[in-house]
Coordinates of C-alpha atoms and ligand atoms in Angstrom, one line a residue:
M1 CA 31.6 -122.2 -83.1
A2 CA 32.2 -121.6 -86.8
A3 CA 33.7 -124.6 -88.5
S4 CA 36.6 -122.5 -89.8
S5 CA 37.7 -121.6 -86.3
L6 CA 38.6 -125.3 -85.7
F7 CA 41.4 -124.7 -88.2
Q8 CA 42.6 -121.5 -86.7
P9 CA 45.7 -121.2 -84.4
S10 CA 45.1 -120.2 -80.8
P11 CA 47.5 -118.3 -78.4
S12 CA 48.0 -121.4 -76.3
S13 CA 50.2 -122.7 -79.1
L14 CA 53.0 -120.6 -77.7
N15 CA 53.0 -122.6 -74.5
P16 CA 56.3 -124.3 -74.1
R17 CA 56.4 -128.1 -73.9
P18 CA 58.1 -130.1 -71.1
K19 CA 61.7 -130.1 -72.0
S20 CA 62.1 -133.8 -71.7
L21 CA 59.7 -134.2 -74.7
R22 CA 61.3 -131.8 -77.1
T23 CA 63.8 -134.2 -78.6
N24 CA 64.1 -137.9 -78.8
P25 CA 67.4 -138.9 -77.3
K26 CA 67.1 -142.2 -79.0
I27 CA 67.8 -140.8 -82.4
N28 CA 71.5 -140.7 -82.8
C29 CA 72.8 -138.5 -85.6
R30 CA 76.1 -140.2 -85.7
A31 CA 74.7 -143.7 -86.2
S32 CA 73.2 -143.0 -89.6
P33 CA 74.1 -139.6 -91.0
I34 CA 71.3 -139.4 -93.6
V35 CA 68.4 -140.9 -91.9
A36 CA 68.9 -139.9 -88.3
C37 CA 70.2 -136.4 -88.8
A38 CA 67.7 -135.5 -91.4
S39 CA 64.8 -136.9 -89.4
S40 CA 65.8 -135.2 -86.2
T41 CA 65.8 -131.9 -88.0
F42 CA 62.8 -132.0 -90.3
D43 CA 60.5 -134.8 -89.3
P44 CA 58.4 -134.4 -86.2
S45 CA 57.0 -137.8 -86.4
L46 CA 60.5 -139.3 -86.2
T47 CA 61.5 -137.1 -83.3
D48 CA 58.4 -136.9 -81.2
S49 CA 56.4 -140.0 -82.0
S50 CA 59.2 -142.3 -83.0
P51 CA 58.3 -146.0 -82.5
N52 CA 61.4 -145.9 -80.2
L53 CA 59.6 -143.8 -77.6
S54 CA 58.7 -145.6 -74.4
P55 CA 55.0 -146.0 -73.8
A56 CA 55.1 -143.7 -70.8
V57 CA 56.6 -140.9 -72.8
A58 CA 54.4 -141.4 -75.8
K59 CA 51.3 -141.2 -73.6
H60 CA 52.0 -137.7 -72.5
R61 CA 53.3 -136.4 -75.8
R62 CA 51.2 -133.1 -75.8
P63 CA 49.9 -130.9 -73.0
A64 CA 46.1 -131.1 -72.6
E65 CA 45.5 -127.4 -73.6
E66 CA 47.4 -127.8 -76.9
N67 CA 45.8 -129.2 -80.0
I68 CA 47.5 -131.2 -82.7
R69 CA 47.8 -128.2 -85.1
E70 CA 49.4 -126.1 -82.4
E71 CA 51.7 -129.0 -81.6
A72 CA 52.8 -129.1 -85.2
R73 CA 53.4 -125.4 -85.2
R74 CA 56.1 -125.9 -82.5
H75 CA 57.9 -128.1 -85.0
R76 CA 58.2 -125.4 -87.6
L77 CA 61.5 -126.7 -88.8
S78 CA 59.9 -128.3 -91.7
A79 CA 61.4 -130.2 -94.6
A80 CA 60.9 -127.3 -97.0
E81 CA 62.7 -124.9 -94.7
T82 CA 65.6 -127.3 -94.0
H83 CA 66.1 -128.9 -97.3
N84 CA 64.5 -126.6 -99.8
F85 CA 62.1 -129.1 -101.3
S86 CA 59.9 -127.3 -103.8
A87 CA 57.4 -127.8 -106.6
K88 CA 56.1 -125.7 -109.5
Y89 CA 53.7 -125.9 -112.4
V90 CA 55.2 -126.8 -115.8
P91 CA 53.4 -127.6 -119.1
F92 CA 52.5 -131.3 -119.0
N93 CA 55.0 -133.5 -120.9
A94 CA 57.0 -130.4 -121.9
G95 CA 60.2 -131.0 -123.9
P96 CA 63.6 -130.5 -122.2
D97 CA 63.9 -127.0 -123.8
S98 CA 60.8 -125.6 -122.2
T99 CA 61.4 -122.9 -119.6
E100 CA 57.7 -122.2 -118.9
S101 CA 56.8 -122.6 -115.3
Y102 CA 54.6 -121.0 -112.6
S103 CA 54.6 -120.8 -108.9
L104 CA 52.0 -123.0 -107.2
D105 CA 50.8 -119.7 -105.6
E106 CA 49.7 -118.5 -109.1
I107 CA 46.1 -119.2 -110.2
V108 CA 46.7 -121.0 -113.5
Y109 CA 45.2 -124.1 -114.9
R110 CA 46.6 -124.2 -118.5
S111 CA 49.9 -123.7 -120.1
R112 CA 50.5 -120.8 -122.6
S113 CA 49.7 -123.0 -125.5
G114 CA 46.4 -124.1 -123.8
G115 CA 47.7 -127.5 -122.8
L116 CA 47.6 -129.3 -119.4
L117 CA 49.9 -128.4 -116.6
D118 CA 51.8 -130.8 -114.2
V119 CA 53.2 -130.2 -110.8
Q120 CA 57.0 -130.8 -111.1
H121 CA 58.9 -131.5 -107.9
D122 CA 62.6 -130.6 -107.5
M123 CA 63.7 -134.2 -107.9
D124 CA 67.4 -133.3 -107.3
A125 CA 66.5 -132.1 -103.8
L126 CA 64.4 -135.2 -103.1
K127 CA 67.2 -137.4 -104.4
K128 CA 69.5 -136.2 -101.7
F129 CA 67.8 -138.8 -99.6
D130 CA 67.8 -142.5 -100.7
G131 CA 64.8 -144.8 -101.1
A132 CA 65.4 -146.4 -97.7
Y133 CA 65.2 -143.0 -96.1
W134 CA 61.8 -142.2 -97.7
R135 CA 60.4 -145.6 -97.0
A136 CA 61.3 -145.3 -93.3
L137 CA 60.0 -141.8 -93.1
F138 CA 56.6 -142.6 -94.7
D139 CA 56.3 -145.8 -92.7
S140 CA 57.0 -144.0 -89.4
R141 CA 54.0 -141.7 -89.9
V142 CA 51.3 -144.4 -90.5
G143 CA 48.7 -144.8 -87.9
K144 CA 49.6 -141.6 -85.9
T145 CA 47.6 -138.5 -85.1
T146 CA 50.5 -136.1 -85.6
W147 CA 49.4 -133.1 -87.6
P148 CA 49.3 -133.3 -90.6
Y149 CA 51.0 -136.6 -91.0
G150 CA 48.1 -138.7 -89.7
S151 CA 46.7 -138.2 -93.2
G152 CA 47.7 -140.7 -95.8
V153 CA 48.2 -137.8 -98.2
W154 CA 50.1 -135.5 -95.9
S155 CA 52.3 -138.3 -94.6
K156 CA 53.9 -137.8 -98.0
K157 CA 53.9 -134.0 -97.7
E158 CA 57.4 -133.5 -99.0
W159 CA 56.3 -135.1 -102.3
V160 CA 52.9 -133.4 -102.4
L161 CA 53.0 -129.7 -101.5
P162 CA 56.4 -129.4 -99.8
E163 CA 56.2 -125.6 -99.3
I164 CA 52.8 -125.3 -97.6
D165 CA 52.8 -124.4 -94.0
S166 CA 51.1 -127.2 -91.9
D167 CA 49.0 -124.5 -90.4
D168 CA 47.3 -123.9 -93.8
I169 CA 46.4 -127.6 -94.3
V170 CA 42.7 -128.6 -94.4
S171 CA 42.6 -132.3 -93.7
A172 CA 40.2 -135.0 -92.5
F173 CA 43.1 -137.5 -92.1
E174 CA 42.1 -139.0 -95.4
G175 CA 43.9 -141.8 -97.1
N176 CA 45.4 -144.8 -95.3
S177 CA 42.5 -146.7 -96.9
N178 CA 42.4 -150.5 -96.5
L179 CA 43.9 -152.8 -99.0
F180 CA 41.5 -155.7 -98.9
W181 CA 42.6 -159.2 -99.8
A182 CA 39.8 -160.4 -102.0
E183 CA 40.4 -164.0 -101.0
R184 CA 37.0 -165.5 -101.8
F185 CA 36.3 -163.4 -105.0
G186 CA 39.8 -164.2 -106.2
K187 CA 39.5 -167.9 -105.6
Q188 CA 35.9 -168.5 -106.6
F189 CA 35.5 -166.3 -109.6
M190 CA 39.0 -165.7 -110.8
G191 CA 41.2 -168.6 -109.8
M192 CA 43.6 -166.1 -108.3
N193 CA 45.3 -166.1 -104.9
D194 CA 46.8 -162.7 -104.8
L195 CA 43.9 -160.3 -105.7
W196 CA 43.5 -157.1 -103.7
V197 CA 41.0 -154.3 -103.7
K198 CA 42.2 -150.8 -102.7
H199 CA 39.2 -149.4 -101.0
C200 CA 39.7 -145.7 -101.7
G201 CA 36.0 -145.2 -101.3
I202 CA 36.1 -145.9 -97.6
S203 CA 37.0 -142.3 -96.9
H204 CA 35.6 -139.2 -95.4
T205 CA 33.2 -138.3 -98.2
G206 CA 33.1 -141.8 -99.7
S207 CA 35.4 -141.6 -102.7
F208 CA 39.0 -141.1 -103.7
K209 CA 38.4 -137.5 -104.4
D210 CA 39.2 -136.7 -100.8
L211 CA 42.8 -137.4 -101.5
G212 CA 43.0 -134.7 -104.1
M213 CA 40.7 -132.2 -102.5
T214 CA 42.6 -131.9 -99.2
V215 CA 45.5 -130.7 -101.3
L216 CA 43.5 -128.3 -103.5
V217 CA 41.5 -126.8 -100.6
S218 CA 44.7 -126.5 -98.5
Q219 CA 46.3 -124.5 -101.2
V220 CA 43.2 -122.3 -101.6
N221 CA 43.3 -121.7 -97.8
R222 CA 46.9 -120.6 -98.2
L223 CA 46.1 -118.3 -101.2
R224 CA 43.2 -116.7 -99.3
K225 CA 45.5 -116.1 -96.3
M226 CA 47.9 -114.5 -98.8
K227 CA 44.9 -112.2 -99.9
R228 CA 44.8 -113.7 -103.4
P229 CA 41.5 -113.1 -105.1
V230 CA 39.7 -116.4 -104.4
V231 CA 36.1 -115.8 -103.3
G232 CA 35.1 -119.5 -103.6
V233 CA 36.0 -122.8 -105.1
G234 CA 33.9 -124.4 -107.9
C235 CA 33.6 -127.7 -109.8
A236 CA 31.6 -129.6 -112.3
S237 CA 30.8 -133.0 -110.9
T238 CA 29.2 -136.4 -111.4
G239 CA 28.8 -136.5 -107.6
D240 CA 32.0 -137.4 -105.9
T241 CA 34.2 -134.3 -106.7
S242 CA 31.4 -132.1 -105.4
A243 CA 30.9 -134.1 -102.2
A244 CA 34.6 -133.8 -101.4
L245 CA 34.9 -130.2 -102.4
S246 CA 32.0 -129.1 -100.3
A247 CA 33.1 -131.0 -97.2
Y248 CA 36.7 -129.7 -97.3
C249 CA 35.5 -126.1 -98.0
A250 CA 33.0 -126.3 -95.2
A251 CA 35.7 -127.5 -92.8
A252 CA 37.8 -124.5 -93.7
G253 CA 34.9 -121.9 -94.0
I254 CA 35.5 -121.4 -97.7
P255 CA 32.4 -121.0 -100.0
S256 CA 32.0 -123.8 -102.6
I257 CA 30.0 -123.8 -105.8
V258 CA 29.1 -127.0 -107.6
F259 CA 27.6 -127.6 -111.0
L260 CA 25.7 -130.9 -111.2
P261 CA 24.1 -132.5 -114.3
A262 CA 20.4 -132.6 -113.3
N263 CA 19.0 -136.0 -112.6
R264 CA 22.2 -137.8 -113.4
I265 CA 23.7 -138.4 -110.0
S266 CA 22.7 -140.5 -107.1
I267 CA 20.6 -139.1 -104.2
A268 CA 23.4 -139.9 -101.7
Q269 CA 25.8 -137.9 -103.8
L270 CA 23.4 -135.0 -104.3
V271 CA 22.7 -134.6 -100.6
Q272 CA 26.4 -134.3 -99.7
P273 CA 27.1 -130.8 -101.1
I274 CA 23.6 -129.7 -100.0
A275 CA 24.3 -130.8 -96.4
N276 CA 27.7 -129.2 -96.4
G277 CA 26.4 -125.8 -97.4
A278 CA 27.7 -125.6 -101.0
F279 CA 25.9 -123.4 -103.5
V280 CA 24.5 -126.2 -105.7
L281 CA 23.4 -125.6 -109.3
S282 CA 21.5 -128.5 -110.9
I283 CA 22.0 -127.9 -114.6
D284 CA 20.0 -129.4 -117.4
T285 CA 23.0 -130.8 -119.2
D286 CA 25.4 -133.7 -118.8
F287 CA 28.8 -133.7 -117.0
D288 CA 30.7 -132.5 -120.1
G289 CA 28.2 -129.6 -120.4
C290 CA 28.8 -128.7 -116.7
M291 CA 32.6 -128.9 -117.2
K292 CA 32.4 -126.5 -120.1
L293 CA 30.4 -124.1 -118.1
I294 CA 32.6 -124.2 -115.0
R295 CA 35.7 -123.6 -117.1
E296 CA 34.1 -120.5 -118.6
V297 CA 32.8 -119.3 -115.2
T298 CA 36.2 -119.7 -113.5
S299 CA 37.9 -117.7 -116.2
E300 CA 35.5 -114.8 -115.5
L301 CA 35.0 -114.9 -111.7
P302 CA 37.4 -115.2 -108.8
I303 CA 36.2 -118.8 -108.3
Y304 CA 39.1 -121.4 -108.1
L305 CA 38.6 -124.4 -110.3
A306 CA 38.6 -127.7 -108.3
N307 CA 38.3 -130.3 -111.1
S308 CA 41.2 -132.5 -112.0
L309 CA 42.1 -130.2 -114.8
N310 CA 43.8 -128.5 -111.9
S311 CA 46.9 -130.5 -111.5
L312 CA 47.1 -129.9 -107.7
R313 CA 44.4 -132.5 -107.2
L314 CA 46.5 -135.2 -108.7
E315 CA 49.3 -134.6 -106.2
G316 CA 47.0 -135.8 -103.5
Q317 CA 45.5 -138.7 -105.6
K318 CA 49.0 -140.0 -106.4
T319 CA 49.5 -140.9 -102.8
A320 CA 47.1 -143.9 -103.2
A321 CA 49.7 -145.5 -105.4
I322 CA 52.5 -144.9 -102.9
E323 CA 50.2 -146.3 -100.2
I324 CA 49.7 -149.5 -102.1
L325 CA 53.4 -150.0 -102.3
Q326 CA 53.8 -149.2 -98.7
Q327 CA 51.0 -151.7 -97.8
F328 CA 52.8 -154.4 -99.7
D329 CA 56.0 -153.5 -97.7
W330 CA 57.4 -151.8 -100.8
E331 CA 56.9 -154.8 -103.1
V332 CA 55.5 -153.9 -106.5
P333 CA 52.2 -155.5 -107.7
D334 CA 52.0 -156.8 -111.2
W335 CA 48.8 -155.0 -112.2
V336 CA 46.8 -152.1 -111.0
I337 CA 43.3 -151.6 -112.5
V338 CA 41.6 -148.2 -112.2
P339 CA 38.2 -147.1 -113.5
G340 CA 38.5 -144.0 -115.7
G341 CA 36.2 -141.1 -116.5
N342 CA 37.7 -137.6 -116.6
L343 CA 41.0 -139.5 -116.6
G344 CA 43.0 -137.7 -113.9
N345 CA 43.2 -140.6 -111.6
I346 CA 45.0 -143.1 -113.9
Y347 CA 47.7 -140.5 -114.4
A348 CA 47.8 -139.8 -110.6
F349 CA 48.5 -143.5 -110.0
Y350 CA 51.2 -143.6 -112.7
K351 CA 52.8 -140.5 -111.2
G352 CA 52.8 -142.0 -107.7
F353 CA 54.4 -145.2 -108.8
K354 CA 56.9 -143.4 -111.0
M355 CA 58.1 -141.1 -108.3
C356 CA 58.7 -144.2 -106.1
Q357 CA 60.8 -145.7 -108.8
E358 CA 62.7 -142.6 -109.6
L359 CA 63.5 -141.9 -105.9
G360 CA 64.6 -145.5 -105.3
L361 CA 61.8 -146.8 -103.1
V362 CA 61.1 -149.6 -105.6
D363 CA 62.8 -150.8 -108.8
R364 CA 59.8 -151.0 -111.2
I365 CA 56.2 -149.9 -111.7
P366 CA 53.1 -152.1 -112.2
R367 CA 51.3 -152.4 -115.5
L368 CA 48.2 -150.1 -115.4
V369 CA 44.8 -150.9 -116.7
C370 CA 42.2 -148.2 -117.3
A371 CA 38.6 -149.5 -117.3
Q372 CA 35.7 -147.6 -118.9
A373 CA 32.0 -148.1 -119.1
A374 CA 31.1 -149.1 -122.7
N375 CA 28.5 -146.3 -122.6
A376 CA 31.2 -143.7 -122.0
N377 CA 34.4 -145.1 -123.6
P378 CA 36.3 -142.4 -125.5
L379 CA 39.7 -143.7 -124.1
Y380 CA 38.9 -147.3 -125.0
M381 CA 38.0 -146.3 -128.6
Y382 CA 41.2 -144.3 -128.8
Y383 CA 43.2 -147.3 -127.5
K384 CA 41.5 -149.6 -129.9
S385 CA 42.4 -147.3 -132.8
G386 CA 46.1 -148.0 -131.9
W387 CA 46.2 -144.5 -130.4
N388 CA 45.5 -143.1 -133.9
E389 CA 42.6 -140.8 -133.4
F390 CA 40.9 -139.4 -130.3
K391 CA 37.3 -138.5 -130.7
P392 CA 35.2 -137.4 -127.7
V393 CA 31.9 -139.3 -127.5
K394 CA 28.4 -138.4 -126.4
A395 CA 28.3 -140.5 -123.2
S396 CA 25.1 -142.4 -122.6
S397 CA 23.5 -143.2 -119.4
T398 CA 25.4 -145.8 -117.3
F399 CA 25.0 -147.3 -113.8
A400 CA 28.6 -146.2 -113.4
S401 CA 27.2 -142.7 -113.4
A402 CA 30.3 -141.0 -112.0
I403 CA 32.3 -141.9 -115.1
Q404 CA 29.6 -140.9 -117.6
I405 CA 32.1 -138.6 -119.3
G406 CA 32.6 -138.3 -123.1
D407 CA 35.2 -135.6 -123.3
P408 CA 37.8 -136.2 -120.6
V409 CA 39.9 -133.3 -119.7
S410 CA 43.0 -135.4 -118.8
I411 CA 43.0 -137.5 -122.0
D412 CA 46.7 -136.6 -122.7
R413 CA 47.7 -137.5 -119.2
A414 CA 45.9 -140.9 -119.4
V415 CA 47.6 -141.8 -122.7
F416 CA 51.0 -140.9 -121.3
A417 CA 50.4 -143.0 -118.2
L418 CA 49.3 -146.0 -120.2
K419 CA 52.0 -145.8 -122.8
N420 CA 54.7 -145.6 -120.1
S421 CA 53.4 -148.4 -118.0
N422 CA 52.8 -150.9 -120.8
G423 CA 49.1 -150.3 -120.0
I424 CA 45.9 -151.6 -121.3
V425 CA 42.4 -150.2 -121.7
E426 CA 39.2 -152.3 -121.2
E427 CA 35.5 -151.6 -121.3
A428 CA 32.4 -153.0 -119.5
T429 CA 28.8 -153.2 -120.7
E430 CA 26.1 -152.4 -118.3
E431 CA 25.3 -156.0 -117.7
E432 CA 29.0 -156.9 -117.2
L433 CA 29.6 -154.2 -114.7
M434 CA 26.4 -154.9 -112.7
D435 CA 27.1 -158.6 -112.6
A436 CA 30.7 -158.1 -111.5
M437 CA 29.5 -155.7 -108.7
A438 CA 26.9 -158.3 -107.5
Q439 CA 29.5 -161.1 -107.6
A440 CA 31.9 -159.0 -105.6
D441 CA 29.2 -158.1 -103.1
S442 CA 28.3 -161.7 -102.7
T443 CA 31.8 -162.4 -101.4
G444 CA 31.6 -159.7 -98.7
M445 CA 32.4 -156.5 -100.5
F446 CA 30.0 -153.7 -101.0
I447 CA 31.4 -151.9 -104.0
C448 CA 30.3 -149.1 -106.4
P449 CA 29.4 -149.7 -110.1
H450 CA 32.7 -148.1 -111.1
T451 CA 34.6 -150.8 -109.2
G452 CA 32.3 -153.2 -111.1
V453 CA 33.8 -151.7 -114.3
A454 CA 37.3 -152.3 -113.0
L455 CA 36.4 -155.9 -112.0
T456 CA 35.0 -156.6 -115.5
A457 CA 38.3 -155.5 -116.9
L458 CA 40.0 -158.0 -114.6
I459 CA 37.6 -160.8 -115.6
K460 CA 38.3 -160.1 -119.3
L461 CA 42.1 -160.0 -118.9
R462 CA 42.1 -163.1 -116.7
N463 CA 39.9 -165.0 -119.2
S464 CA 42.2 -164.0 -122.1
G465 CA 45.2 -165.1 -120.0
V466 CA 46.8 -161.6 -120.1
I467 CA 46.6 -161.5 -116.3
G468 CA 47.9 -164.8 -114.8
P469 CA 46.5 -166.7 -111.8
M470 CA 49.5 -165.9 -109.7
D471 CA 49.8 -162.2 -110.7
R472 CA 49.5 -159.9 -107.8
T473 CA 46.7 -157.6 -108.9
V474 CA 45.1 -154.6 -107.3
V475 CA 41.7 -153.3 -108.3
V476 CA 41.1 -149.7 -107.3
S477 CA 37.7 -149.2 -105.7
T478 CA 36.9 -145.6 -106.2
A479 CA 33.7 -144.9 -104.2
H480 CA 31.7 -146.4 -101.4
G481 CA 28.9 -148.8 -102.4
L482 CA 26.5 -147.0 -100.1
K483 CA 26.4 -144.0 -102.5
F484 CA 24.9 -146.3 -105.2
T485 CA 22.3 -148.3 -103.3
Q486 CA 19.5 -147.6 -105.9
S487 CA 21.4 -149.4 -108.6
K488 CA 21.9 -152.4 -106.3
V489 CA 18.2 -152.4 -105.3
D490 CA 17.2 -152.3 -109.0
Y491 CA 19.6 -155.2 -109.8
H492 CA 18.4 -157.4 -106.9
S493 CA 14.8 -156.6 -107.7
K494 CA 15.4 -157.7 -111.3
V495 CA 13.7 -154.6 -112.6
I496 CA 16.4 -153.5 -115.0
P497 CA 15.2 -153.7 -118.6
D498 CA 17.1 -156.2 -120.8
M499 CA 19.3 -157.4 -117.9
A500 CA 19.2 -161.0 -116.7
C501 CA 20.5 -159.9 -113.2
R502 CA 22.0 -163.4 -112.9
F503 CA 23.3 -162.8 -109.4
A504 CA 20.2 -161.1 -108.0
N505 CA 19.3 -162.0 -104.4
P506 CA 15.8 -160.6 -103.9
P507 CA 14.2 -160.6 -100.4
V508 CA 11.4 -163.2 -99.9
D509 CA 8.0 -161.8 -98.8
V510 CA 6.5 -164.1 -96.2
K511 CA 3.5 -164.0 -93.9
A512 CA 4.0 -163.5 -90.2
D513 CA 3.2 -167.1 -89.6
F514 CA 5.5 -169.8 -88.1
G515 CA 4.5 -172.4 -90.7
A516 CA 5.0 -170.1 -93.6
V517 CA 8.4 -169.0 -92.3
M518 CA 9.4 -172.7 -91.7
D519 CA 8.4 -173.6 -95.2
V520 CA 10.6 -171.0 -96.9
L521 CA 13.5 -171.7 -94.6
K522 CA 13.4 -175.5 -95.3
K523 CA 13.3 -174.8 -99.0
Y524 CA 16.3 -172.5 -98.6
L525 CA 18.3 -174.9 -96.5
L526 CA 17.6 -177.8 -98.9
N527 CA 18.9 -175.7 -101.8
R528 CA 22.0 -174.8 -99.8
T529 CA 22.9 -178.3 -98.9
S530 CA 22.4 -179.5 -102.5
E531 CA 24.9 -176.8 -103.7
Ligands
PLP601 C1 33.6 -143.2 -108.3 C2 34.5 -142.7 -109.4 N1 35.2 -143.6 -110.0 C3 36.0 -143.3 -111.0 C4 36.1 -142.0 -111.4 C5 37.1 -141.7 -112.5 O1 38.1 -140.9 -112.1 P1 38.8 -140.0 -113.2 O2 37.8 -139.0 -113.6 O3 40.0 -139.4 -112.5 O4 39.2 -140.8 -114.4 C6 35.3 -141.0 -110.9 C7 35.3 -139.6 -111.3 O5 35.5 -139.3 -112.5 C8 34.5 -141.4 -109.8 O6 33.7 -140.5 -109.2
LIG602 N1 33.7 -138.4 -111.2 C1 34.0 -137.0 -111.1 C2 34.0 -136.3 -112.4 C3 34.9 -135.1 -112.3 O1 36.2 -135.5 -112.2 P1 37.4 -134.6 -111.7 O2 38.3 -135.6 -111.1 O3 37.9 -133.9 -112.9 O4 36.9 -133.6 -110.7 C4 33.0 -136.4 -110.1 O5 32.8 -137.1 -109.1 O6 32.6 -135.3 -110.2

């Protein structure tokens, strides 16, 4: 069966459902006019899979011949239809007088003046519901398989792409990633007791890019159904964007085209688009060179641009911020530290937090820190100049290869996010980021080098006293450590030139002989007891 057919409706969707399951009698409109009435009309998860349902009813919630997409189709009374939630493209950070805007169904990546775009939601429509309502709605959808709300992104659909039909959504139920209490790392290395790591890399393709790509590919799916000229979707990538793009496109049967800088991404990342059937171009340039080429190509050919220059991506990525608040039971952490490359994600986090504040879910936002590799640090240099002068840099090779970017497309977005969150920019040398990664791994994590960059920023800000021992701090881990095993092998083998590899833990070669094994074990145990 073609992968795309998995996402197609089938005639059985028209089968009626047992009457007793159509509504949840426990939701009483009169009890709470806003929450209950609204939820009973637009939110399937509150009507059909409400926590109030008895276990017996919940068990038989869907006839066997019906799949979850078909089930969702029966609940067509969506938020957008009922409440007219909507969103459009506007020039990023446009003044109040700007009237320029575009439908999300248009294929447009830049404003008339050549600036960035932003997805602007109809906040007045969203504000018709209070913070308590949104918190309850989002909370009610966690941990379910209701299409599409089982996804951490689509559980916030009204704030992401309110007008898309659930039928058009391409999702791997991404998001809902774990927020790991870094108890031992926090205590042992930082003197902190409230340190958390948001593991966005524990995801379908192993990075946070899944959050944005489900949104972008879903919108492309919709455009193609509308017969818009989109033959395929393309991106430049340092590895993670291409992995996510190719997986979501493959799931929907949409061609994907990826431009990769030759010999600059890990094998684990390279094999992902190859395995998912993308058209892979390995180009003899760096990421910035690939980015320039894909922008030129997508302006000539009917290939839709999937990099974060396309603001749709950030609508998905911002849900990680909302999720962090939700995981803290809507308490706001003091700090959130994000590694930055092309700089879309730092703005996505800002936007997620800001929407929660504006819509009354929380009363403030955290301070943001963007962490860069010293070998690819244009934002850091800009920050250090007092935001005086931005100069792209020629990014040098870094173990944090996914952020080896010298001319980030979202520089304006990042500066906006940092200025409006009392933010800070830090940098990490190669040795610092590799040591931080090894230290974290030694406490039970298995993080990527980019998360090592973010942890270095934390270490520096803790050492300088900017971040206090009691501050609730979240470090965003952006990719799975398994994508970067070679750098870990090199570190633990102590083969990296000019690096002490202080926390290396190389394997011990030993003969297949009882005495020899006992000797090394005794030595090891002696060392451990004297520690
Ligand atoms: C693993 C990883 N971490 C961090 C980043 C930085 O994200 P952004 O480009 O949105 O700044 C990227 C991609 O650039 C990445 O792939
Ligand atoms: N790290 C990214 C670089 C491109 O970033 P994007 O968010 O603009 O797509 C990658 O994995 O390719």
